[in-house]
Short mmCIF file of C-alpha atoms (C1' of nucleotides) in Angstrom, two decimals:
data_model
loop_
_atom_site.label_atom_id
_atom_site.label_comp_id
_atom_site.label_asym_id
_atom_site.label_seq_id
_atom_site.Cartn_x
_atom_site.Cartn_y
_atom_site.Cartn_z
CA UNK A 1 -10.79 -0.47 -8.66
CA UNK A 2 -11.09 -2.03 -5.18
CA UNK A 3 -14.20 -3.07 -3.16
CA UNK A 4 -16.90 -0.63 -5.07
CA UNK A 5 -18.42 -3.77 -6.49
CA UNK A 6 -19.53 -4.93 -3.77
CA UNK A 7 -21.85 -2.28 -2.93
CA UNK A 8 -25.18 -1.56 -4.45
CA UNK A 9 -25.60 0.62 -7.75
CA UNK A 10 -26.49 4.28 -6.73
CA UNK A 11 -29.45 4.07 -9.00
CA UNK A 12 -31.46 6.81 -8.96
CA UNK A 13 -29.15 8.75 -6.78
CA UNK A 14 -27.04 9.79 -9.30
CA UNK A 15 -25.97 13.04 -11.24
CA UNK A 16 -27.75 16.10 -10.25
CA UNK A 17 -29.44 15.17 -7.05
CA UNK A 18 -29.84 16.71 -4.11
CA UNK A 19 -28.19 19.98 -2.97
CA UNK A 20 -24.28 20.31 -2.60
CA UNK A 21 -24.56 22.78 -0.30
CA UNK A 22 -21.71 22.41 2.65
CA UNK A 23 -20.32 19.27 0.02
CA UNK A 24 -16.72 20.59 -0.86
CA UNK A 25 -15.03 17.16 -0.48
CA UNK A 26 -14.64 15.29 -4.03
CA UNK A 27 -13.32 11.94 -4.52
CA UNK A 28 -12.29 11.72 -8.19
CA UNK A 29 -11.73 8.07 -9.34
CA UNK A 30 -10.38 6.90 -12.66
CA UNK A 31 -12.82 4.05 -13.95
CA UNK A 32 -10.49 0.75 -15.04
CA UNK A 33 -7.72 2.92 -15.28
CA UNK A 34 -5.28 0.85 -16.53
CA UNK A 35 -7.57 -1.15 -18.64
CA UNK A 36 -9.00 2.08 -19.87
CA UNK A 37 -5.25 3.64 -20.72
CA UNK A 38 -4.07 0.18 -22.53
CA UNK A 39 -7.56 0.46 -24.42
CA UNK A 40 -6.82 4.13 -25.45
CA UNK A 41 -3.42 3.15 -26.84
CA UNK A 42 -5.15 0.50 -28.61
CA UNK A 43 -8.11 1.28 -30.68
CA UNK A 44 -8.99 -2.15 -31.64
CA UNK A 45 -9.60 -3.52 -28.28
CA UNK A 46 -12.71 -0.81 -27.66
CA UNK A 47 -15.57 -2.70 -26.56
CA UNK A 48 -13.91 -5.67 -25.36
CA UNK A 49 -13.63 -7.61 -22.21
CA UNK A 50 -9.37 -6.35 -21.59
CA UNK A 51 -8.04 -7.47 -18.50
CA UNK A 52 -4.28 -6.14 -17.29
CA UNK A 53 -2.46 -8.66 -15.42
CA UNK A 54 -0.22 -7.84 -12.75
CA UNK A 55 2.29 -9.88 -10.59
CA UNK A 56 5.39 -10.39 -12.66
CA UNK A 57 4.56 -13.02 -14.97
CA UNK A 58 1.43 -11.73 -16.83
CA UNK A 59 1.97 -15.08 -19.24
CA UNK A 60 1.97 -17.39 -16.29
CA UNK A 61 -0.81 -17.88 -13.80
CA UNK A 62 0.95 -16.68 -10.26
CA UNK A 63 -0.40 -13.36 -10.90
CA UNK A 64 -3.91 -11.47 -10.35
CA UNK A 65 -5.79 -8.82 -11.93
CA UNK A 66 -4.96 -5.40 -11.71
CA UNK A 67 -7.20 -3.83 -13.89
CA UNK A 68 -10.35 -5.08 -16.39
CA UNK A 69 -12.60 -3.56 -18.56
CA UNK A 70 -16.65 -3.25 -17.75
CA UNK A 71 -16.69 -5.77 -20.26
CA UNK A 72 -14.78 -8.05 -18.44
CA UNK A 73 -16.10 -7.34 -15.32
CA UNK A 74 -19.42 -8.87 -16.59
CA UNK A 75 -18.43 -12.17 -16.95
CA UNK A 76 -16.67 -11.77 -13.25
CA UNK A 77 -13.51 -10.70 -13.43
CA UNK A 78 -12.57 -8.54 -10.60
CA UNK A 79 -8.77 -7.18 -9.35
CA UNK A 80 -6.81 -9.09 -6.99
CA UNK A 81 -8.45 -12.15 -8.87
CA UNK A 82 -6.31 -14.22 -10.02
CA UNK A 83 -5.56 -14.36 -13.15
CA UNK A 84 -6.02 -18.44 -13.50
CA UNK A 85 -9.53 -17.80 -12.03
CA UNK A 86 -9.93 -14.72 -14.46
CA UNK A 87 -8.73 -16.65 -17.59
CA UNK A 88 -11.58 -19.46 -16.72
CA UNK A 89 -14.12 -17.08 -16.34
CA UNK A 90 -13.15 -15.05 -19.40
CA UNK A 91 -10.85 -16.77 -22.03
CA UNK A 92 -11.78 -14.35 -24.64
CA UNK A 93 -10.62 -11.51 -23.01
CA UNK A 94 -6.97 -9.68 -23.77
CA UNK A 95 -3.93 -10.32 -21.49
CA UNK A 96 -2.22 -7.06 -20.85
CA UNK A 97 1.06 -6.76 -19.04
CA UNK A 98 0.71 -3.76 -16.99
CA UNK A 99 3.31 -0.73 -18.52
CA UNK A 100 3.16 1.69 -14.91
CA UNK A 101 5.32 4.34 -16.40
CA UNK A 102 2.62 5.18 -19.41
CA UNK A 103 0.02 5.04 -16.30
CA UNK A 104 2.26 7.23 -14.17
CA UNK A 105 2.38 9.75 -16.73
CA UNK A 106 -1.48 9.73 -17.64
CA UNK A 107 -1.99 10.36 -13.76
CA UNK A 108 0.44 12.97 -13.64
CA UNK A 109 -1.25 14.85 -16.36
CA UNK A 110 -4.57 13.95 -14.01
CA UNK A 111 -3.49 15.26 -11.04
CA UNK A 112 -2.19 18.37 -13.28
CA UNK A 113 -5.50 19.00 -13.89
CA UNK A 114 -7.05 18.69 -10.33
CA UNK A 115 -4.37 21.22 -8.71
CA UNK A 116 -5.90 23.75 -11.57
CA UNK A 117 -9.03 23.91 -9.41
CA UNK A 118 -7.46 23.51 -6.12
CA UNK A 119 -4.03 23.28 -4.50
CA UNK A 120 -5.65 21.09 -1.64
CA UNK A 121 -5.56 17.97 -3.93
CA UNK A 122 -4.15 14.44 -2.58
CA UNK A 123 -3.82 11.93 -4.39
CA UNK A 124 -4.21 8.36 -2.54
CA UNK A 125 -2.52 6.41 -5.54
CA UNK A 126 -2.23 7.23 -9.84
CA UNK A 127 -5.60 6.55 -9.66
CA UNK A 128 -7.70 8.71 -7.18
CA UNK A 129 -7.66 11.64 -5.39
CA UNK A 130 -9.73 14.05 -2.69
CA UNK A 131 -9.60 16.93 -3.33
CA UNK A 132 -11.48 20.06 -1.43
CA UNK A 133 -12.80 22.80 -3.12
CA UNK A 134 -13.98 24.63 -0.33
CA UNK A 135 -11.73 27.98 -1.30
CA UNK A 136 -12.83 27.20 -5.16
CA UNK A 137 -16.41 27.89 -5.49
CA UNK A 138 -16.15 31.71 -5.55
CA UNK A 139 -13.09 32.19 -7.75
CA UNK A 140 -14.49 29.39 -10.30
CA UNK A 141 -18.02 30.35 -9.60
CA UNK A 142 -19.62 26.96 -10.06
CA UNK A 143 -20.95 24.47 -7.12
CA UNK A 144 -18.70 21.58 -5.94
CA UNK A 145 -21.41 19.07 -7.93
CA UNK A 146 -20.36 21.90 -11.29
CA UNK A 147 -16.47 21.57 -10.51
CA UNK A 148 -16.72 17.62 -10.21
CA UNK A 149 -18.50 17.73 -13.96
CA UNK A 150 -16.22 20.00 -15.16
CA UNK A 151 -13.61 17.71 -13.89
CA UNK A 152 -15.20 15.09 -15.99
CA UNK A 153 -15.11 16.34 -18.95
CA UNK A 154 -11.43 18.02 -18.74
CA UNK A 155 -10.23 14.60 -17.92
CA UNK A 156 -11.86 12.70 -20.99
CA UNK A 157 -11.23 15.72 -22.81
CA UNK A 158 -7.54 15.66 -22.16
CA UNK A 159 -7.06 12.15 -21.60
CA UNK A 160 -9.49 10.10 -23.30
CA UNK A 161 -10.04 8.15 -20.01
CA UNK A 162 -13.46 8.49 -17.95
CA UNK A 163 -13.29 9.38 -14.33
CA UNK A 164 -16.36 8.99 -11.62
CA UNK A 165 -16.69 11.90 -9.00
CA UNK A 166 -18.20 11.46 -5.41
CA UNK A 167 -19.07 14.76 -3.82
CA UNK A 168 -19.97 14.78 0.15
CA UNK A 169 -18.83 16.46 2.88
CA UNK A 170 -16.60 14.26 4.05
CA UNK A 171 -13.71 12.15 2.95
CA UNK A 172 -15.61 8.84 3.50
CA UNK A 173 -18.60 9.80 2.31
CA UNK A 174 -16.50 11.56 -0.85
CA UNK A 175 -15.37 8.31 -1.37
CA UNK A 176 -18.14 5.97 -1.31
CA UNK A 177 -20.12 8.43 -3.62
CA UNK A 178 -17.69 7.61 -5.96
CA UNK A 179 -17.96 4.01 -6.13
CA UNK A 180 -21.27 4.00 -6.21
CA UNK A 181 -21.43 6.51 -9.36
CA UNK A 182 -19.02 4.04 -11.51
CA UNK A 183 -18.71 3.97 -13.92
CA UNK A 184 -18.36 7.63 -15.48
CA UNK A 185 -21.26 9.03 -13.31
CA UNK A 186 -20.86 12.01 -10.38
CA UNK A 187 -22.91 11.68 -7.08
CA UNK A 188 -23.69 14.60 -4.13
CA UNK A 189 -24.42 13.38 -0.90
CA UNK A 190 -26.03 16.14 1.01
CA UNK A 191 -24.85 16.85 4.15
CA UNK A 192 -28.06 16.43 5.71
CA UNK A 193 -28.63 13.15 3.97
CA UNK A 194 -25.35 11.15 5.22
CA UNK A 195 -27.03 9.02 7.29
CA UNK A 196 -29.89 7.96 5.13
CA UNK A 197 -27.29 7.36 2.93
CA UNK A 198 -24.99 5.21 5.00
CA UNK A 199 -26.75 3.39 7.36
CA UNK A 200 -28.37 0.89 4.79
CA UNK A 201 -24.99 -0.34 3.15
CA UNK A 202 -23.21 -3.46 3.79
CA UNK A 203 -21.09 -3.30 6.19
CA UNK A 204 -17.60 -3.77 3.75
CA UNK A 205 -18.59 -0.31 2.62
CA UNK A 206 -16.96 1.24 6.15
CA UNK A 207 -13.03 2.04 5.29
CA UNK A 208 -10.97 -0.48 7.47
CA UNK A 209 -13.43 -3.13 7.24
CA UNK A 210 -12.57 -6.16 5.00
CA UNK A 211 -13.05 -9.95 5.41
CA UNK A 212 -11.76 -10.15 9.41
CA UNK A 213 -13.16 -7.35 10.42
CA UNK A 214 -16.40 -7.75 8.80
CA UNK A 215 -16.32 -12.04 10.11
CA UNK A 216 -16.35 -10.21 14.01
CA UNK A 217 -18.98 -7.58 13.37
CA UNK A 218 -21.07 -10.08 12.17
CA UNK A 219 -20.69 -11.85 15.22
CA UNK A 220 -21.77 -9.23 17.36
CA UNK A 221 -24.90 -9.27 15.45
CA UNK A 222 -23.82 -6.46 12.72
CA UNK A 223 -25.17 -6.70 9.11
CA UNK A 224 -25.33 -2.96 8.03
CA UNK A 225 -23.75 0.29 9.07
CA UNK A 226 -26.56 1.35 10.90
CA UNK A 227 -25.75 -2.01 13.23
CA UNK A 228 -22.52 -0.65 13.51
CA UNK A 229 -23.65 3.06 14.51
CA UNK A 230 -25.94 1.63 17.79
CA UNK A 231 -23.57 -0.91 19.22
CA UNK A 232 -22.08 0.18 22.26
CA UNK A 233 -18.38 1.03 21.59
CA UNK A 234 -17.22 -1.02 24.66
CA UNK A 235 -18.61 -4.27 22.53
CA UNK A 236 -17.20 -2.86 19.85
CA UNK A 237 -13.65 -2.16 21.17
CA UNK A 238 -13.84 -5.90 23.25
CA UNK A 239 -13.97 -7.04 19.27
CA UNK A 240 -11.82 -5.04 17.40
CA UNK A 241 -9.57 -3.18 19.83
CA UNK A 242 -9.42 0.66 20.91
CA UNK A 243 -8.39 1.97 17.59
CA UNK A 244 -10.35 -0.09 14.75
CA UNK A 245 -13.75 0.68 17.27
CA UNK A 246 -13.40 4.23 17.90
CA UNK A 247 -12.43 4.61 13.83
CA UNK A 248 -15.53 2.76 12.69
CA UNK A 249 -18.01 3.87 15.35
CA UNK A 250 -17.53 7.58 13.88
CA UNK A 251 -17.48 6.74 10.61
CA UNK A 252 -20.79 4.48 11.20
CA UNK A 253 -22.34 7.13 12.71
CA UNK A 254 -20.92 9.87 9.72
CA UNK A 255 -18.34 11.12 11.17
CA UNK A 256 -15.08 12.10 9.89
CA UNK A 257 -12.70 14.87 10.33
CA UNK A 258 -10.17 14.17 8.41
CA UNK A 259 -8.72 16.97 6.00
CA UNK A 260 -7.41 16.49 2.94
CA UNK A 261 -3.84 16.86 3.59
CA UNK A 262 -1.29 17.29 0.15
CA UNK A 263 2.34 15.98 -0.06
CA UNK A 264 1.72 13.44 2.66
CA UNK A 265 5.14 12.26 3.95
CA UNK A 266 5.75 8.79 2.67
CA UNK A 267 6.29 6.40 5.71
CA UNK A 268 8.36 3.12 3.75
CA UNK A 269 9.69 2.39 0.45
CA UNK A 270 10.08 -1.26 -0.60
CA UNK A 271 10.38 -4.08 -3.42
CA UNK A 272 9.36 -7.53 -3.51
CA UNK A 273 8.97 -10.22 -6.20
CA UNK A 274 7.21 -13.61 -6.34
CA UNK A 275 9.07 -16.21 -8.18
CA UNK A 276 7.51 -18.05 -10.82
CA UNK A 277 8.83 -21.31 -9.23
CA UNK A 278 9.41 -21.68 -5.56
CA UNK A 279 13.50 -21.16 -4.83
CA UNK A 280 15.38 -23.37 -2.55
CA UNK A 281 18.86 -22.25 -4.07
CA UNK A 282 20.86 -20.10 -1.78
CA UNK A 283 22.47 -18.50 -4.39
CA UNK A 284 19.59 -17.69 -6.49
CA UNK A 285 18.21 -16.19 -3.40
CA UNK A 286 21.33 -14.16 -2.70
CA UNK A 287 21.12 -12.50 -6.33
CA UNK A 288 16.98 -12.01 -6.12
CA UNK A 289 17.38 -10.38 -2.81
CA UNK A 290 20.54 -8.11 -4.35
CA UNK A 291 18.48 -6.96 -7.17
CA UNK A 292 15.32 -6.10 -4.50
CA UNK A 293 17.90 -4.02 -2.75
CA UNK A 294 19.56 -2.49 -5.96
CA UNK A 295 15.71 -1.57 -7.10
CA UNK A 296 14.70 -0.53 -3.29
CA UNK A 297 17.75 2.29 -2.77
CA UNK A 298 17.74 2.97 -6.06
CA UNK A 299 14.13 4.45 -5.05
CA UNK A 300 15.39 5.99 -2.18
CA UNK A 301 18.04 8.14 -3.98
CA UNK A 302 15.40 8.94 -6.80
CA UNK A 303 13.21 10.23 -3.76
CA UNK A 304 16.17 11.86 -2.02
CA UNK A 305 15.05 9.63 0.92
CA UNK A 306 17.62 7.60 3.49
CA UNK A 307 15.95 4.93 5.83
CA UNK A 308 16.87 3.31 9.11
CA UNK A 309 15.23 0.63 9.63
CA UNK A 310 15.98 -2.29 7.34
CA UNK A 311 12.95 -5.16 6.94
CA UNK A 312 13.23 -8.28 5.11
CA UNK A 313 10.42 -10.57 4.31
CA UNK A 314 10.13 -14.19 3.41
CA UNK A 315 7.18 -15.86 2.02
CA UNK A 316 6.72 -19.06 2.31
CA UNK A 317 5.37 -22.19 -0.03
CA UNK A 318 2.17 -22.35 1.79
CA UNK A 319 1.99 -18.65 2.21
CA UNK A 320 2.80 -18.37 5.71
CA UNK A 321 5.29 -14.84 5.97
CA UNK A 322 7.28 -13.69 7.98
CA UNK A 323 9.06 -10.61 8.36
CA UNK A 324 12.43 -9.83 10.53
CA UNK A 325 14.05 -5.91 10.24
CA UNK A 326 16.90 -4.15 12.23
CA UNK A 327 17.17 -0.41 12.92
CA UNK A 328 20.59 0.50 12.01
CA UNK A 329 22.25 3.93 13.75
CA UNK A 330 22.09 6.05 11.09
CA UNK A 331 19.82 6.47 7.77
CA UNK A 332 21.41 4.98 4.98
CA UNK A 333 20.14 4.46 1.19
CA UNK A 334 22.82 2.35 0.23
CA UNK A 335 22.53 -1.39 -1.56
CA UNK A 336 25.77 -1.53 0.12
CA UNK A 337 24.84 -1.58 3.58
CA UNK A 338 21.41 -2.59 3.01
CA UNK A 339 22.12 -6.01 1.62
CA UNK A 340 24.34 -6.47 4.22
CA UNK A 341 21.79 -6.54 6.86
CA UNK A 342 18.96 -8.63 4.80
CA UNK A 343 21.38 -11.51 4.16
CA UNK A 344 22.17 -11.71 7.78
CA UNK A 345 18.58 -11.24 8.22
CA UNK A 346 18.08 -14.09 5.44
CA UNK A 347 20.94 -16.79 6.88
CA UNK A 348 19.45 -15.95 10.21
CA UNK A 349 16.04 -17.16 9.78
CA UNK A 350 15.33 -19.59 6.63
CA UNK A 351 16.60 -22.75 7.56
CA UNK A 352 18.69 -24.52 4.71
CA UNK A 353 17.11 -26.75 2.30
CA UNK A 354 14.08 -24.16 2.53
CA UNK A 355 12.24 -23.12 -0.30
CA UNK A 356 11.07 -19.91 -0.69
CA UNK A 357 7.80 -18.44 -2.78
CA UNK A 358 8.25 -14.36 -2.22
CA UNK A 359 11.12 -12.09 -1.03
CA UNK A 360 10.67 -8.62 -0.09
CA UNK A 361 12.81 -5.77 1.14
CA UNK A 362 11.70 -2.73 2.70
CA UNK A 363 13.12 0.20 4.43
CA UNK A 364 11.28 2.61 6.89
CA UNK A 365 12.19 5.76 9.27
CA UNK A 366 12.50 7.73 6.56
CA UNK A 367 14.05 11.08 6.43
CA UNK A 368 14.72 13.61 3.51
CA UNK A 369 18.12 14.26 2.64
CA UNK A 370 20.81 12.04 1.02
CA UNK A 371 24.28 12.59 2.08
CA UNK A 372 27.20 13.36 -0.26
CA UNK A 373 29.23 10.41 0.62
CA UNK A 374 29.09 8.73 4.51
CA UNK A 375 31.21 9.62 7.33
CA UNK A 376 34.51 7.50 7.47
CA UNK A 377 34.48 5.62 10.87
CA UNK A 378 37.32 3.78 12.16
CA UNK A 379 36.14 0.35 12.44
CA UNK A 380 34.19 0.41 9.17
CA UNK A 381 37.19 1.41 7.09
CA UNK A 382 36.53 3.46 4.16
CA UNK A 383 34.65 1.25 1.83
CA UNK A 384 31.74 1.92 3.14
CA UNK A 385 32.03 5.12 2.90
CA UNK A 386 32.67 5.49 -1.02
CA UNK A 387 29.75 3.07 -1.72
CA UNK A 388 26.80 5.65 -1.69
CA UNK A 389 28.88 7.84 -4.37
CA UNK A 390 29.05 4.76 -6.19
CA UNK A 391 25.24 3.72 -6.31
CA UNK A 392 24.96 7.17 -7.28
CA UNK A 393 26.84 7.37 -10.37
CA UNK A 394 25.23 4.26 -11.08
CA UNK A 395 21.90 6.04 -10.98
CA UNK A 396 23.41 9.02 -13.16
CA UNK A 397 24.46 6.11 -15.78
CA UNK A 398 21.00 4.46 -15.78
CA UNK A 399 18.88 7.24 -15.93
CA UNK A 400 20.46 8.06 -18.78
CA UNK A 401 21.54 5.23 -20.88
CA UNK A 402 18.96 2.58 -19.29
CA UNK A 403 18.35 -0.10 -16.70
CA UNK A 404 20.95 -2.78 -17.68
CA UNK A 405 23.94 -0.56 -18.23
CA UNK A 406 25.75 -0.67 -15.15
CA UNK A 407 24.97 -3.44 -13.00
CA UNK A 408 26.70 -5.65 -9.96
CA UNK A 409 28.89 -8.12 -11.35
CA UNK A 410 26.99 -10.88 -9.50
CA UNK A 411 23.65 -10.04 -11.32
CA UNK A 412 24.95 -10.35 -14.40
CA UNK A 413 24.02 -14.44 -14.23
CA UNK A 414 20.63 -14.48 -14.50
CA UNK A 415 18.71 -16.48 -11.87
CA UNK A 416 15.38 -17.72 -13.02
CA UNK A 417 12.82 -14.99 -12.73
CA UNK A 418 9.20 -14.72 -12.54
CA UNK A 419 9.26 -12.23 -15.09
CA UNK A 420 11.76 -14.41 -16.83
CA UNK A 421 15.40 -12.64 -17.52
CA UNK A 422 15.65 -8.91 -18.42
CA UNK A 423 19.66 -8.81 -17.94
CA UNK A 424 20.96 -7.52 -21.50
CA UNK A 425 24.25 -5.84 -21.28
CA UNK A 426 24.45 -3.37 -24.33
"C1'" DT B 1 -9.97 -19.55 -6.40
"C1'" DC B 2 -5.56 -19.78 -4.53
"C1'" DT B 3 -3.82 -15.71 -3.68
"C1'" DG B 4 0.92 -9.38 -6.79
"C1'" DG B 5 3.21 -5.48 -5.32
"C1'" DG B 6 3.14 -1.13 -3.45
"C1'" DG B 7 2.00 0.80 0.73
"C1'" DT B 8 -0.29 2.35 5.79
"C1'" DC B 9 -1.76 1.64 10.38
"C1'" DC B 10 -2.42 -0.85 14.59
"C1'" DT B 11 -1.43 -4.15 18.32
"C1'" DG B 12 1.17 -6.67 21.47
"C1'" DA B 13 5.38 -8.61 23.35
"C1'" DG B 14 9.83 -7.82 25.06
"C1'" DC B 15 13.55 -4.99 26.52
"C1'" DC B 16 15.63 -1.12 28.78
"C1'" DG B 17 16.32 2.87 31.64
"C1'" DG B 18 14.63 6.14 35.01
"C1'" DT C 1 19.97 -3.23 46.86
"C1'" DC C 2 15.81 -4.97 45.19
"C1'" DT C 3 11.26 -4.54 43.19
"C1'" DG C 4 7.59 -2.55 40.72
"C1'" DC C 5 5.91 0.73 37.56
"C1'" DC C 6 5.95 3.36 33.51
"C1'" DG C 7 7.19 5.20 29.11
"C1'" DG C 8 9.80 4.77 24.99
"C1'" DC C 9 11.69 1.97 21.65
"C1'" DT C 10 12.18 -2.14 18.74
"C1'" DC C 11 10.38 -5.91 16.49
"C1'" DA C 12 6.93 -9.05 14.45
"C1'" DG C 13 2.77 -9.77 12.53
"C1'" DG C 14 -2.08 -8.91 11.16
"C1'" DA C 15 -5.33 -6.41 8.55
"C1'" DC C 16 -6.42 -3.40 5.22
"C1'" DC C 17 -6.26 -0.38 0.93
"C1'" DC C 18 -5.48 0.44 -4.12
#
DNA sequence: TCTGGGGTCCTGAGCCGG
DNA sequence: TCTGCCGGCTCAGGACCC
């Protein structure tokens, strides 16, 4: 997945050369791993171009790729294309609605499997993960370039999905090793070969550079990495500011001390939805942004996570967004409160008569810990304060008899969806 | 070609208090 | 009392990643 294609094949750089030695950062990354899982649960589509299609309406063409098959990918389908575009290029391909929760558990077993050889794994998403091996090599006795092939074949073993493993010693260079093995190949950069190994790549192969950032090296003169590793960072920080230039100056010049960190914190937790027409109803905008916020906390509470800052996000016809939030007083992780702060966010910024493409809700400050029930106060009554015990019950009921059994009375008309209507009371 | 949904990180403006 | 400076915080938005 992601920008890989855009770099040049490894070629002859891959499996088996060069030494390893001081190389005990792997970057393990599933090949079309979504396309890949819907092809193992299907036989018949092996060998064909399969492309899953994200965005809500899979059917309808206001969604992009997610995922596609090598096969597909040769007749240009790429993710984030979208999936009119990918449908022109490739009408013979299959149309897969994506099915997260069978790709969630195929990257738990995954991930399993990586913690077997170290604890230091962390995973950047289901479908990739660093991992250092550093404190491995003795008690496993192979190399890091023997643990990323044994990795290999555990994973198709187990899983019947093929994986490509970058082995550097860095994160970056981990991770570009990787793309350039795809698919199901392994690459070592040695450690005194990173710079013969960067400096000739485009320049989109530097993390933190895509099409802005690239557009203003290029105007300095950049075409490469190595351009990037000689210009002098005061150019470079007049361009890009303080941060983006010191980042990609070190990595330019092979840099990189980051450490593979597991159980990283998470910062936000959010939902948004794109409709399949744009909505100029108020009311059909109330319910869409209720059900954001029902899905949203209902995340929270799964996480045991409470948020204080509330954002809401609007999207616009012709794409322009916008996004308004309010910190509150105290973390909260209920719909309750939260949708009463994005529809004063909502009334307070989208004109009437307005229509709307995309709404999005999103809370951030996180902190672990939900509360049994909120404090009563004396000017908020007490209904606030049963509502959290509420949601939660709600949760209890869901989790265990499904997703439509309890629900807020006002969802229960169905406002038209992108992903069309999925409201079925049993 | 016409752009999803989940995130993270950074920057800059504005406000406020010391 | 007024002004300027500074740091911390909030908010909005851009860019990027998978």
């Amino acid at each position: 997945m992601g920008r890989s294609a855009d770099l040049p094949r490894a070629g002859s750089m891959r499996a088996g050369c060069g030494t390893d030695r001081g190389c005990h950062l792997l970057h393990v990354d599933m090949d079309a791993f979504y396309a890949s899982v819907e092809v193992r649960e299907r036989p018949e589509l092996a060998g064909r171009p399969v492309v899953v299609a994200g965005g809500s309406n899979p059917a309808g063409d206001r969604g992009v790729v997610l995922s596609a098959t090598y096969q597909a990918r040769a007749f240009g389908v790429r993710s984030a294309m979208p999936v009119a575009h990918a449908r022109r290029l490739c009408p013979q391909a299959e149309f897969i609605p994506p099915h997260f929760p069978r790709y969630a558990e195929v990257s738990r077993g995954v991930m399993a499997l990586f913690r077997e050889v170290t604890p230091l794994v962390e995973p950047l998403s289901l479908d990739e993960a660093f991992l250092d091996v550093a404190g491995s090599l003795r008690r496993l006795g192979m190399s890091p370039a023997g643990i990323g092939e044994w990795i290999r074949g555990q994973v198709y073993d187990a899983h019947r999905v093929t994986c490509s493993v970058g082995v550097g010693s860095s994160k970056f260079i981990a991770k570009l090793a990787s793309g350039l093995s795809k698919p199901d190949g392994l690459l070592v950069v040695p450690a005194d070969g990173v710079l013969d190994f960067l400096h000739p790549l485009p320049l989109s192969a530097l993390w933190g550079v895509g099409e802005r950032t690239a557009q203003r090296l290029r105007r300095l003169g950049c075409a490469t990495v190595a351009d990037v590793a000689v210009i002098p960072l005061p150019t470079l920080r007049r361009a890009l500011g303080v941060a983006c230039a010191h980042h990609l100056h070190e990595l330019a010049n092979g840099r990189d001390e980051r450490r593979v960190v597991p159980d990283m914190a998470e910062k936000s937790v959010g939902a948004e939805e794109t409709f399949a027409h744009d909505v100029v109803d108020r009311a059909m905008l109330r319910r869409e942004l209720l059900r954001l916020v029902e899905r949203c906390t209902a995340a929270l509470r799964g996480r045991d996570l409470r948020g204080r800052r509330i954002g809401l996000k609007i999207r616009y016809p012709d794409f322009t967004t916008i996004t308004r939030s309010r910190t509150l007083a105290d973390p909260t992780d209920s719909a309750h409160e939260m949708f009463a702060v994005v529809t004063e966010l909502l009334e307070g910024n989208l004109p009437r008569g307005t229509a709307v493409r995309l709404l999005g809700v999103r809370v951030e400050l996180l902190v672990r810990g939900a509360v049994g029930g909120e404090q009563l106060t004396l000017d908020g009554g007490s209904s606030s304060a049963y509502w959290p015990d509420v949601e939660r019950a709600a949760d209890a009921a869901r989790s265990r008899f499904g997703s439509a059994a309890v629900r807020l009375a006002t969802l229960l008309e169905t406002p038209e969806r992108s992903g069309g209507g999925e409201t079925h009371l049993p």
